[in-house]
Amino acid sequence: QGQAAKMRLVVLGDADFATNGQLANAGNATLLADTMNWLIERESLIAVRVLVVNAGSSSLKLRVLDPADRTVASVQVQRWSGESDLDPVAEFLAGVDAIEAVGHRIVHGGARFDRPVLLTPTITARLRTLTDLAPLHQPRSLAAVAAVHRLLPQLPAVGCFDTAFHATLPPAAST
């Protein structure tokens, strides 16, 4: 009954499955409605506990949010030395229940990343090229991504960018 036993996956169909043009085909509408009703009745199957990681220029903040976005555990490491400093992260994780996903605050997403994105090696490499735009924080954020990935490689990790917020401001608010 390890971590893998608590993971789950629901696949509804391909990208066209629930589009207006496909709902009338082969019972797709009924299947979609039945599946959604089944999931709604079993909220615990779609509830996710998230580890939130916020690396500053010298500190590291970790929080676990429950499915209702309540903080159930948190720690602030005042002097975190970077990617190779796994002990504070491992100690924190040892004291929390299962986590299903990780969210990283990353300062700069550049022009390309204007919304949250699943972090892959390719995405992380692209983010590393933006270090000149945030030389104090970008390397630290990416060090946290690497450190948490070393401890929780099986979990999806999402990058959330400070610059994405600014990219979505209306023109009147951004001047």
Backbone as JSON Lines, residues from 0, in Angstrom:
{"i":0,"aa":"Q","n":[0.82,-1.2,0.0],"ca":[0.0,0.0,0.0],"c":[0.86,1.25,0.0]}
{"i":1,"aa":"G","n":[1.88,1.29,-0.81],"ca":[2.76,2.47,-0.88],"c":[2.12,3.6,-1.65]}
{"i":2,"aa":"Q","n":[2.92,4.59,-1.99],"ca":[2.47,5.79,-2.71],"c":[1.76,5.4,-4.01]}
{"i":3,"aa":"A","n":[2.3,4.43,-4.74],"ca":[1.71,4.05,-6.03],"c":[0.29,3.51,-5.86]}
{"i":4,"aa":"A","n":[0.0,2.86,-4.75],"ca":[-1.33,2.31,-4.54],"c":[-2.38,3.4,-4.38]}
{"i":5,"aa":"K","n":[-1.98,4.61,-4.03],"ca":[-2.92,5.71,-3.81],"c":[-3.12,6.54,-5.06]}
{"i":6,"aa":"M","n":[-2.37,6.29,-6.12],"ca":[-2.49,7.07,-7.34],"c":[-3.64,6.53,-8.2]}
{"i":7,"aa":"R","n":[-4.21,7.41,-9.02],"ca":[-5.29,6.99,-9.88],"c":[-5.27,7.78,-11.18]}
{"i":8,"aa":"L","n":[-5.89,7.22,-12.2],"ca":[-5.94,7.86,-13.5],"c":[-7.31,7.62,-14.1]}
{"i":9,"aa":"V","n":[-7.91,8.7,-14.61],"ca":[-9.18,8.58,-15.3],"c":[-8.96,9.07,-16.72]}
{"i":10,"aa":"V","n":[-9.29,8.24,-17.7],"ca":[-9.17,8.64,-19.1],"c":[-10.57,8.62,-19.7]}
{"i":11,"aa":"L","n":[-11.0,9.78,-20.19],"ca":[-12.34,9.87,-20.78],"c":[-12.33,9.59,-22.27]}
{"i":12,"aa":"G","n":[-11.3,9.95,-22.96],"ca":[-11.23,9.75,-24.39],"c":[-10.23,10.7,-25.0]}
{"i":13,"aa":"D","n":[-10.21,10.75,-26.31],"ca":[-9.25,11.64,-26.96],"c":[-9.75,13.09,-26.91]}
{"i":14,"aa":"A","n":[-9.02,13.99,-27.53],"ca":[-9.32,15.41,-27.45],"c":[-10.67,15.78,-28.03]}
{"i":15,"aa":"D","n":[-11.2,14.96,-28.94],"ca":[-12.48,15.27,-29.58],"c":[-13.68,14.7,-28.81]}
{"i":16,"aa":"F","n":[-13.43,13.9,-27.83],"ca":[-14.47,13.14,-27.14],"c":[-15.66,13.99,-26.7]}
{"i":17,"aa":"A","n":[-15.39,15.15,-26.07],"ca":[-16.48,15.95,-25.5],"c":[-16.74,17.24,-26.27]}
{"i":18,"aa":"T","n":[-16.32,17.31,-27.51],"ca":[-16.61,18.51,-28.31],"c":[-18.04,18.44,-28.81]}
{"i":19,"aa":"N","n":[-18.6,19.59,-29.14],"ca":[-19.99,19.65,-29.6],"c":[-20.23,18.72,-30.79]}
{"i":20,"aa":"G","n":[-19.27,18.64,-31.69],"ca":[-19.43,17.81,-32.87],"c":[-19.42,16.33,-32.59]}
{"i":21,"aa":"Q","n":[-18.87,15.9,-31.46],"ca":[-18.75,14.48,-31.16],"c":[-19.72,13.98,-30.1]}
{"i":22,"aa":"L","n":[-20.37,14.89,-29.39],"ca":[-21.25,14.46,-28.31],"c":[-22.39,13.55,-28.77]}
{"i":23,"aa":"A","n":[-22.86,13.74,-29.99],"ca":[-23.98,12.93,-30.49],"c":[-23.52,11.57,-31.0]}
{"i":24,"aa":"N","n":[-22.24,11.36,-31.18],"ca":[-21.72,10.11,-31.75],"c":[-21.56,9.02,-30.7]}
{"i":25,"aa":"A","n":[-22.03,7.84,-31.03],"ca":[-21.76,6.61,-30.29],"c":[-21.97,6.73,-28.79]}
{"i":26,"aa":"G","n":[-22.93,7.53,-28.35],"ca":[-23.23,7.62,-26.93],"c":[-22.26,8.46,-26.12]}
{"i":27,"aa":"N","n":[-21.46,9.29,-26.79],"ca":[-20.49,10.11,-26.06],"c":[-21.13,11.0,-25.02]}
{"i":28,"aa":"A","n":[-22.29,11.61,-25.34],"ca":[-22.95,12.52,-24.4],"c":[-23.36,11.78,-23.13]}
{"i":29,"aa":"T","n":[-23.92,10.6,-23.3],"ca":[-24.34,9.8,-22.14],"c":[-23.14,9.37,-21.33]}
{"i":30,"aa":"L","n":[-22.11,8.89,-22.01],"ca":[-20.91,8.46,-21.3],"c":[-20.28,9.63,-20.55]}
{"i":31,"aa":"L","n":[-20.19,10.8,-21.18],"ca":[-19.61,11.97,-20.52],"c":[-20.45,12.35,-19.3]}
{"i":32,"aa":"A","n":[-21.76,12.42,-19.45],"ca":[-22.64,12.79,-18.33],"c":[-22.54,11.77,-17.2]}
{"i":33,"aa":"D","n":[-22.57,10.49,-17.53],"ca":[-22.47,9.45,-16.51],"c":[-21.12,9.52,-15.78]}
{"i":34,"aa":"T","n":[-20.06,9.74,-16.53],"ca":[-18.73,9.82,-15.92],"c":[-18.63,11.03,-15.0]}
{"i":35,"aa":"M","n":[-19.12,12.18,-15.45],"ca":[-19.07,13.38,-14.62],"c":[-19.91,13.2,-13.35]}
{"i":36,"aa":"N","n":[-21.09,12.62,-13.49],"ca":[-21.92,12.36,-12.31],"c":[-21.23,11.42,-11.34]}
{"i":37,"aa":"W","n":[-20.6,10.38,-11.87],"ca":[-19.88,9.43,-11.04],"c":[-18.76,10.13,-10.29]}
{"i":38,"aa":"L","n":[-17.99,10.99,-10.98],"ca":[-16.9,11.71,-10.32],"c":[-17.4,12.69,-9.27]}
{"i":39,"aa":"I","n":[-18.49,13.37,-9.57],"ca":[-19.05,14.34,-8.62],"c":[-19.46,13.64,-7.33]}
{"i":40,"aa":"E","n":[-20.02,12.44,-7.44],"ca":[-20.42,11.69,-6.26],"c":[-19.22,11.14,-5.49]}
{"i":41,"aa":"R","n":[-18.06,11.13,-6.1],"ca":[-16.84,10.6,-5.48],"c":[-15.74,11.65,-5.51]}
{"i":42,"aa":"E","n":[-16.03,12.78,-4.88],"ca":[-15.11,13.92,-4.92],"c":[-13.7,13.53,-4.48]}
{"i":43,"aa":"S","n":[-13.61,12.57,-3.59],"ca":[-12.28,12.19,-3.12],"c":[-11.41,11.64,-4.24]}
{"i":44,"aa":"L","n":[-12.01,11.17,-5.32],"ca":[-11.23,10.65,-6.45],"c":[-10.63,11.77,-7.3]}
{"i":45,"aa":"I","n":[-11.19,12.97,-7.21],"ca":[-10.63,14.08,-7.98],"c":[-9.96,15.11,-7.08]}
{"i":46,"aa":"A","n":[-9.95,14.85,-5.79],"ca":[-9.29,15.74,-4.84],"c":[-7.79,15.48,-4.88]}
{"i":47,"aa":"V","n":[-7.02,16.55,-4.8],"ca":[-5.57,16.44,-4.9],"c":[-4.91,17.21,-3.77]}
{"i":48,"aa":"R","n":[-3.89,16.61,-3.17],"ca":[-3.05,17.3,-2.18],"c":[-1.81,17.78,-2.94]}
{"i":49,"aa":"V","n":[-1.51,19.06,-2.78],"ca":[-0.44,19.69,-3.56],"c":[0.66,20.2,-2.64]}
{"i":50,"aa":"L","n":[1.89,19.91,-3.01],"ca":[3.05,20.52,-2.37],"c":[3.34,21.8,-3.12]}
{"i":51,"aa":"V","n":[3.33,22.92,-2.42],"ca":[3.63,24.22,-3.02],"c":[5.04,24.6,-2.61]}
{"i":52,"aa":"V","n":[5.88,24.94,-3.61],"ca":[7.29,25.23,-3.38],"c":[7.56,26.67,-3.82]}
{"i":53,"aa":"N","n":[8.13,27.45,-2.91],"ca":[8.46,28.85,-3.19],"c":[9.9,29.09,-2.75]}
{"i":54,"aa":"A","n":[10.8,29.11,-3.72],"ca":[12.22,29.32,-3.43],"c":[12.55,30.79,-3.59]}
{"i":55,"aa":"G","n":[13.07,31.39,-2.53],"ca":[13.52,32.77,-2.6],"c":[15.02,32.82,-2.87]}
{"i":56,"aa":"S","n":[15.59,33.99,-2.76],"ca":[17.02,34.12,-3.05],"c":[17.88,33.39,-2.02]}
{"i":57,"aa":"S","n":[17.38,33.16,-0.81],"ca":[18.14,32.39,0.17],"c":[17.28,31.43,0.98]}
{"i":58,"aa":"S","n":[15.96,31.57,0.91],"ca":[15.08,30.73,1.71],"c":[14.26,29.8,0.82]}
{"i":59,"aa":"L","n":[13.58,28.89,1.48],"ca":[12.71,27.95,0.79],"c":[11.45,27.77,1.63]}
{"i":60,"aa":"K","n":[10.29,28.03,1.03],"ca":[9.02,27.83,1.72],"c":[8.32,26.64,1.09]}
{"i":61,"aa":"L","n":[7.84,25.74,1.94],"ca":[7.11,24.56,1.49],"c":[5.76,24.53,2.21]}
{"i":62,"aa":"R","n":[4.71,24.24,1.47],"ca":[3.36,24.09,2.04],"c":[2.68,22.92,1.38]}
{"i":63,"aa":"V","n":[1.85,22.25,2.13],"ca":[0.98,21.22,1.55],"c":[-0.45,21.74,1.69]}
{"i":64,"aa":"L","n":[-1.15,21.77,0.57],"ca":[-2.55,22.18,0.54],"c":[-3.43,20.95,0.38]}
{"i":65,"aa":"D","n":[-4.52,20.91,1.15],"ca":[-5.46,19.81,1.0],"c":[-6.4,20.13,-0.17]}
{"i":66,"aa":"P","n":[-7.31,19.22,-0.51],"ca":[-8.19,19.46,-1.66],"c":[-9.05,20.73,-1.56]}
{"i":67,"aa":"A","n":[-9.25,21.26,-0.35],"ca":[-10.02,22.49,-0.19],"c":[-9.1,23.72,-0.13]}
{"i":68,"aa":"D","n":[-7.84,23.56,-0.52],"ca":[-6.83,24.63,-0.52],"c":[-6.49,25.14,0.87]}
{"i":69,"aa":"R","n":[-6.69,24.3,1.88],"ca":[-6.27,24.66,3.24],"c":[-4.84,24.17,3.44]}
{"i":70,"aa":"T","n":[-4.04,24.99,4.11],"ca":[-2.67,24.59,4.44],"c":[-2.72,23.57,5.56]}
{"i":71,"aa":"V","n":[-2.16,22.38,5.31],"ca":[-2.15,21.33,6.33],"c":[-0.75,21.12,6.91]}
{"i":72,"aa":"A","n":[0.25,21.66,6.25],"ca":[1.61,21.59,6.77],"c":[2.43,22.66,6.05]}
{"i":73,"aa":"S","n":[3.38,23.25,6.78],"ca":[4.24,24.25,6.15],"c":[5.55,24.36,6.92]}
{"i":74,"aa":"V","n":[6.55,24.83,6.2],"ca":[7.85,25.09,6.82],"c":[8.55,26.16,6.0]}
{"i":75,"aa":"Q","n":[9.36,26.96,6.68],"ca":[10.2,27.93,5.98],"c":[11.64,27.66,6.39]}
{"i":76,"aa":"V","n":[12.45,27.33,5.41],"ca":[13.88,27.09,5.63],"c":[14.58,28.41,5.36]}
{"i":77,"aa":"Q","n":[15.14,29.03,6.4],"ca":[15.73,30.37,6.26],"c":[16.98,30.39,5.4]}
{"i":78,"aa":"R","n":[17.83,29.42,5.54],"ca":[19.08,29.37,4.78],"c":[19.15,28.07,4.01]}
{"i":79,"aa":"W","n":[18.53,28.05,2.85],"ca":[18.53,26.86,2.01],"c":[19.65,27.01,0.99]}
{"i":80,"aa":"S","n":[20.54,26.04,0.93],"ca":[21.74,26.2,0.1],"c":[21.57,25.72,-1.34]}
{"i":81,"aa":"G","n":[20.42,25.21,-1.71],"ca":[20.19,24.89,-3.12],"c":[19.9,23.44,-3.4]}
{"i":82,"aa":"E","n":[20.02,23.09,-4.67],"ca":[19.6,21.79,-5.19],"c":[20.16,20.6,-4.42]}
{"i":83,"aa":"S","n":[21.4,20.71,-3.95],"ca":[22.01,19.57,-3.25],"c":[21.58,19.49,-1.79]}
{"i":84,"aa":"D","n":[20.88,20.49,-1.29],"ca":[20.44,20.53,0.1],"c":[19.07,19.88,0.22]}
{"i":85,"aa":"L","n":[19.05,18.55,0.15],"ca":[17.79,17.8,0.16],"c":[17.23,17.56,1.55]}
{"i":86,"aa":"D","n":[18.07,17.63,2.57],"ca":[17.63,17.26,3.92],"c":[16.4,18.01,4.41]}
{"i":87,"aa":"P","n":[16.35,19.36,4.33],"ca":[15.15,20.04,4.84],"c":[13.88,19.65,4.09]}
{"i":88,"aa":"V","n":[14.01,19.42,2.8],"ca":[12.84,19.03,1.99],"c":[12.43,17.61,2.37]}
{"i":89,"aa":"A","n":[13.38,16.7,2.46],"ca":[13.08,15.31,2.81],"c":[12.47,15.21,4.21]}
{"i":90,"aa":"E","n":[13.0,15.98,5.16],"ca":[12.45,15.97,6.52],"c":[11.0,16.46,6.53]}
{"i":91,"aa":"F","n":[10.72,17.5,5.78],"ca":[9.35,18.02,5.7],"c":[8.43,16.97,5.09]}
{"i":92,"aa":"L","n":[8.85,16.39,3.98],"ca":[8.01,15.41,3.28],"c":[7.75,14.17,4.13]}
{"i":93,"aa":"A","n":[8.71,13.81,4.98],"ca":[8.53,12.64,5.83],"c":[7.4,12.84,6.84]}
{"i":94,"aa":"G","n":[7.08,14.08,7.14],"ca":[6.06,14.36,8.12],"c":[4.68,14.67,7.55]}
{"i":95,"aa":"V","n":[4.5,14.5,6.25],"ca":[3.2,14.81,5.65],"c":[2.62,13.58,4.96]}
{"i":96,"aa":"D","n":[1.3,13.58,4.82],"ca":[0.62,12.49,4.11],"c":[0.91,12.58,2.62]}
{"i":97,"aa":"A","n":[0.42,11.61,1.89],"ca":[0.67,11.51,0.46],"c":[0.35,12.82,-0.28]}
{"i":98,"aa":"I","n":[1.2,13.13,-1.22],"ca":[1.06,14.3,-2.08],"c":[0.86,13.78,-3.5]}
{"i":99,"aa":"E","n":[-0.04,14.44,-4.26],"ca":[-0.3,13.97,-5.61],"c":[0.26,14.86,-6.71]}
{"i":100,"aa":"A","n":[0.66,16.08,-6.36],"ca":[1.2,17.0,-7.36],"c":[2.06,18.05,-6.67]}
{"i":101,"aa":"V","n":[2.89,18.72,-7.47],"ca":[3.77,19.77,-6.95],"c":[3.56,21.03,-7.78]}
{"i":102,"aa":"G","n":[3.49,22.16,-7.1],"ca":[3.41,23.45,-7.77],"c":[4.59,24.3,-7.36]}
{"i":103,"aa":"H","n":[5.32,24.82,-8.34],"ca":[6.51,25.64,-8.08],"c":[6.25,27.09,-8.48]}
{"i":104,"aa":"R","n":[6.54,28.02,-7.59],"ca":[6.55,29.43,-7.96],"c":[7.88,29.68,-8.65]}
{"i":105,"aa":"I","n":[7.79,30.2,-9.87],"ca":[8.98,30.54,-10.64],"c":[8.82,31.98,-11.08]}
{"i":106,"aa":"V","n":[9.85,32.79,-10.86],"ca":[9.73,34.22,-11.11],"c":[9.49,34.53,-12.57]}
{"i":107,"aa":"H","n":[10.32,33.98,-13.47],"ca":[10.25,34.43,-14.86],"c":[9.91,33.31,-15.82]}
{"i":108,"aa":"G","n":[8.83,33.53,-16.57],"ca":[8.45,32.59,-17.62],"c":[8.71,33.17,-19.0]}
{"i":109,"aa":"G","n":[9.24,34.41,-19.03],"ca":[9.5,35.04,-20.32],"c":[8.19,35.26,-21.07]}
{"i":110,"aa":"A","n":[8.31,35.52,-22.34],"ca":[7.13,35.75,-23.17],"c":[6.41,34.45,-23.5]}
{"i":111,"aa":"R","n":[7.13,33.34,-23.46],"ca":[6.56,32.05,-23.88],"c":[5.61,31.44,-22.85]}
{"i":112,"aa":"F","n":[5.94,31.55,-21.57],"ca":[5.16,30.88,-20.54],"c":[4.3,31.91,-19.81]}
{"i":113,"aa":"D","n":[3.07,32.06,-20.27],"ca":[2.17,33.05,-19.7],"c":[1.02,32.41,-18.92]}
{"i":114,"aa":"R","n":[1.2,31.13,-18.6],"ca":[0.22,30.4,-17.78],"c":[0.96,29.21,-17.17]}
{"i":115,"aa":"P","n":[0.37,28.56,-16.17],"ca":[1.03,27.4,-15.57],"c":[1.35,26.34,-16.63]}
{"i":116,"aa":"V","n":[2.46,25.64,-16.43],"ca":[2.9,24.65,-17.4],"c":[3.5,23.45,-16.67]}
{"i":117,"aa":"L","n":[3.25,22.26,-17.23],"ca":[3.85,21.05,-16.69],"c":[5.36,21.12,-16.92]}
{"i":118,"aa":"L","n":[6.12,20.93,-15.86],"ca":[7.57,21.04,-15.97],"c":[8.18,19.74,-16.48]}
{"i":119,"aa":"T","n":[8.85,19.83,-17.6],"ca":[9.57,18.72,-18.21],"c":[11.04,19.13,-18.3]}
{"i":120,"aa":"P","n":[11.94,18.23,-18.61],"ca":[13.34,18.64,-18.79],"c":[13.5,19.71,-19.87]}
{"i":121,"aa":"T","n":[12.72,19.62,-20.93],"ca":[12.8,20.62,-22.01],"c":[12.34,21.99,-21.52]}
{"i":122,"aa":"I","n":[11.22,22.02,-20.8],"ca":[10.7,23.29,-20.26],"c":[11.69,23.87,-19.26]}
{"i":123,"aa":"T","n":[12.22,23.04,-18.39],"ca":[13.18,23.52,-17.38],"c":[14.42,24.09,-18.06]}
{"i":124,"aa":"A","n":[14.89,23.47,-19.12],"ca":[16.04,23.99,-19.86],"c":[15.71,25.36,-20.47]}
{"i":125,"aa":"R","n":[14.51,25.51,-21.0],"ca":[14.12,26.82,-21.55],"c":[14.06,27.88,-20.45]}
{"i":126,"aa":"L","n":[13.56,27.49,-19.29],"ca":[13.48,28.44,-18.17],"c":[14.88,28.86,-17.7]}
{"i":127,"aa":"R","n":[15.82,27.94,-17.79],"ca":[17.19,28.25,-17.39],"c":[17.78,29.35,-18.29]}
{"i":128,"aa":"T","n":[17.34,29.43,-19.54],"ca":[17.86,30.46,-20.44],"c":[17.36,31.86,-20.06]}
{"i":129,"aa":"L","n":[16.4,31.94,-19.16],"ca":[15.85,33.22,-18.72],"c":[16.53,33.75,-17.46]}
{"i":130,"aa":"T","n":[17.57,33.09,-17.02],"ca":[18.24,33.47,-15.78],"c":[18.71,34.92,-15.78]}
{"i":131,"aa":"D","n":[19.16,35.44,-16.91],"ca":[19.6,36.83,-16.96],"c":[18.49,37.81,-16.6]}
{"i":132,"aa":"L","n":[17.23,37.4,-16.8],"ca":[16.1,38.28,-16.5],"c":[15.76,38.31,-15.01]}
{"i":133,"aa":"A","n":[16.18,37.32,-14.27],"ca":[15.94,37.24,-12.82],"c":[17.09,36.49,-12.18]}
{"i":134,"aa":"P","n":[18.3,37.1,-12.17],"ca":[19.5,36.37,-11.76],"c":[19.54,35.91,-10.31]}
{"i":135,"aa":"L","n":[18.8,36.54,-9.42],"ca":[18.79,36.1,-8.02],"c":[17.78,34.98,-7.78]}
{"i":136,"aa":"H","n":[16.65,35.04,-8.47],"ca":[15.56,34.12,-8.16],"c":[15.41,32.95,-9.13]}
{"i":137,"aa":"Q","n":[15.67,33.15,-10.4],"ca":[15.45,32.07,-11.37],"c":[16.3,30.83,-11.06]}
{"i":138,"aa":"P","n":[17.61,30.99,-10.79],"ca":[18.4,29.79,-10.46],"c":[17.91,29.08,-9.21]}
{"i":139,"aa":"R","n":[17.45,29.84,-8.23],"ca":[16.96,29.24,-6.99],"c":[15.65,28.48,-7.23]}
{"i":140,"aa":"S","n":[14.77,29.07,-8.03],"ca":[13.52,28.38,-8.36],"c":[13.8,27.07,-9.07]}
{"i":141,"aa":"L","n":[14.72,27.1,-10.02],"ca":[15.04,25.88,-10.79],"c":[15.79,24.87,-9.94]}
{"i":142,"aa":"A","n":[16.56,25.34,-8.96],"ca":[17.21,24.43,-8.01],"c":[16.15,23.7,-7.18]}
{"i":143,"aa":"A","n":[15.11,24.43,-6.79],"ca":[14.02,23.8,-6.03],"c":[13.28,22.78,-6.89]}
{"i":144,"aa":"V","n":[13.07,23.09,-8.15],"ca":[12.43,22.14,-9.07],"c":[13.25,20.85,-9.11]}
{"i":145,"aa":"A","n":[14.55,20.99,-9.27],"ca":[15.43,19.81,-9.35],"c":[15.46,19.03,-8.03]}
{"i":146,"aa":"A","n":[15.53,19.73,-6.91],"ca":[15.59,19.07,-5.61],"c":[14.32,18.27,-5.33]}
{"i":147,"aa":"V","n":[13.18,18.89,-5.54],"ca":[11.91,18.2,-5.28],"c":[11.73,17.04,-6.25]}
{"i":148,"aa":"H","n":[12.15,17.23,-7.49],"ca":[12.05,16.14,-8.47],"c":[12.91,14.95,-8.06]}
{"i":149,"aa":"R","n":[14.06,15.2,-7.48],"ca":[14.92,14.1,-7.03],"c":[14.22,13.29,-5.94]}
{"i":150,"aa":"L","n":[13.43,13.96,-5.1],"ca":[12.74,13.27,-4.0],"c":[11.37,12.71,-4.4]}
{"i":151,"aa":"L","n":[10.72,13.35,-5.37],"ca":[9.38,12.94,-5.78],"c":[9.3,12.84,-7.31]}
{"i":152,"aa":"P","n":[10.12,12.0,-7.92],"ca":[10.18,11.97,-9.4],"c":[8.9,11.47,-10.07]}
{"i":153,"aa":"Q","n":[8.07,10.77,-9.33],"ca":[6.85,10.2,-9.92],"c":[5.7,11.21,-9.99]}
{"i":154,"aa":"L","n":[5.83,12.36,-9.36],"ca":[4.72,13.31,-9.31],"c":[4.8,14.36,-10.41]}
{"i":155,"aa":"P","n":[3.64,14.76,-10.93],"ca":[3.65,15.87,-11.89],"c":[4.01,17.17,-11.16]}
{"i":156,"aa":"A","n":[4.82,17.98,-11.8],"ca":[5.21,19.27,-11.24],"c":[4.81,20.36,-12.22]}
{"i":157,"aa":"V","n":[4.21,21.41,-11.69],"ca":[3.72,22.51,-12.51],"c":[4.45,23.78,-12.1]}
{"i":158,"aa":"G","n":[4.9,24.54,-13.09],"ca":[5.51,25.84,-12.83],"c":[4.46,26.93,-12.96]}
{"i":159,"aa":"C","n":[4.42,27.83,-11.99],"ca":[3.51,28.98,-12.0],"c":[4.39,30.22,-11.95]}
{"i":160,"aa":"F","n":[4.21,31.12,-12.9],"ca":[5.15,32.2,-13.13],"c":[4.62,33.55,-12.67]}
{"i":161,"aa":"D","n":[5.47,34.29,-11.94],"ca":[5.11,35.65,-11.56],"c":[4.82,36.49,-12.8]}
{"i":162,"aa":"T","n":[5.6,36.3,-13.84],"ca":[5.43,37.1,-15.06],"c":[4.1,36.78,-15.76]}
{"i":163,"aa":"A","n":[3.52,35.62,-15.52],"ca":[2.22,35.29,-16.12],"c":[1.14,36.22,-15.58]}
{"i":164,"aa":"F","n":[1.23,36.54,-14.3],"ca":[0.27,37.48,-13.72],"c":[0.37,38.83,-14.43]}
{"i":165,"aa":"H","n":[1.57,39.32,-14.6],"ca":[1.76,40.62,-15.24],"c":[1.35,40.6,-16.71]}
{"i":166,"aa":"A","n":[1.51,39.46,-17.36],"ca":[1.16,39.35,-18.78],"c":[-0.34,39.43,-19.0]}
{"i":167,"aa":"T","n":[-1.13,39.13,-17.98],"ca":[-2.58,39.13,-18.14],"c":[-3.25,40.39,-17.62]}
{"i":168,"aa":"L","n":[-2.46,41.34,-17.16],"ca":[-3.06,42.6,-16.69],"c":[-3.66,43.37,-17.86]}
{"i":169,"aa":"P","n":[-4.8,44.0,-17.66],"ca":[-5.34,44.82,-18.74],"c":[-4.44,46.03,-18.97]}
{"i":170,"aa":"P","n":[-4.43,46.57,-20.17],"ca":[-3.52,47.68,-20.51],"c":[-3.59,48.84,-19.51]}
{"i":171,"aa":"A","n":[-4.78,49.19,-19.03],"ca":[-4.91,50.32,-18.11],"c":[-4.19,50.05,-16.79]}
{"i":172,"aa":"A","n":[-4.1,48.79,-16.38],"ca":[-3.44,48.46,-15.11],"c":[-1.94,48.24,-15.26]}
{"i":173,"aa":"S","n":[-1.48,48.06,-16.47],"ca":[-0.06,47.74,-16.66],"c":[0.79,48.95,-17.04]}
{"i":174,"aa":"T","n":[0.2,50.12,-17.09],"ca":[0.99,51.29,-17.46],"c":[1.32,52.12,-16.25]}
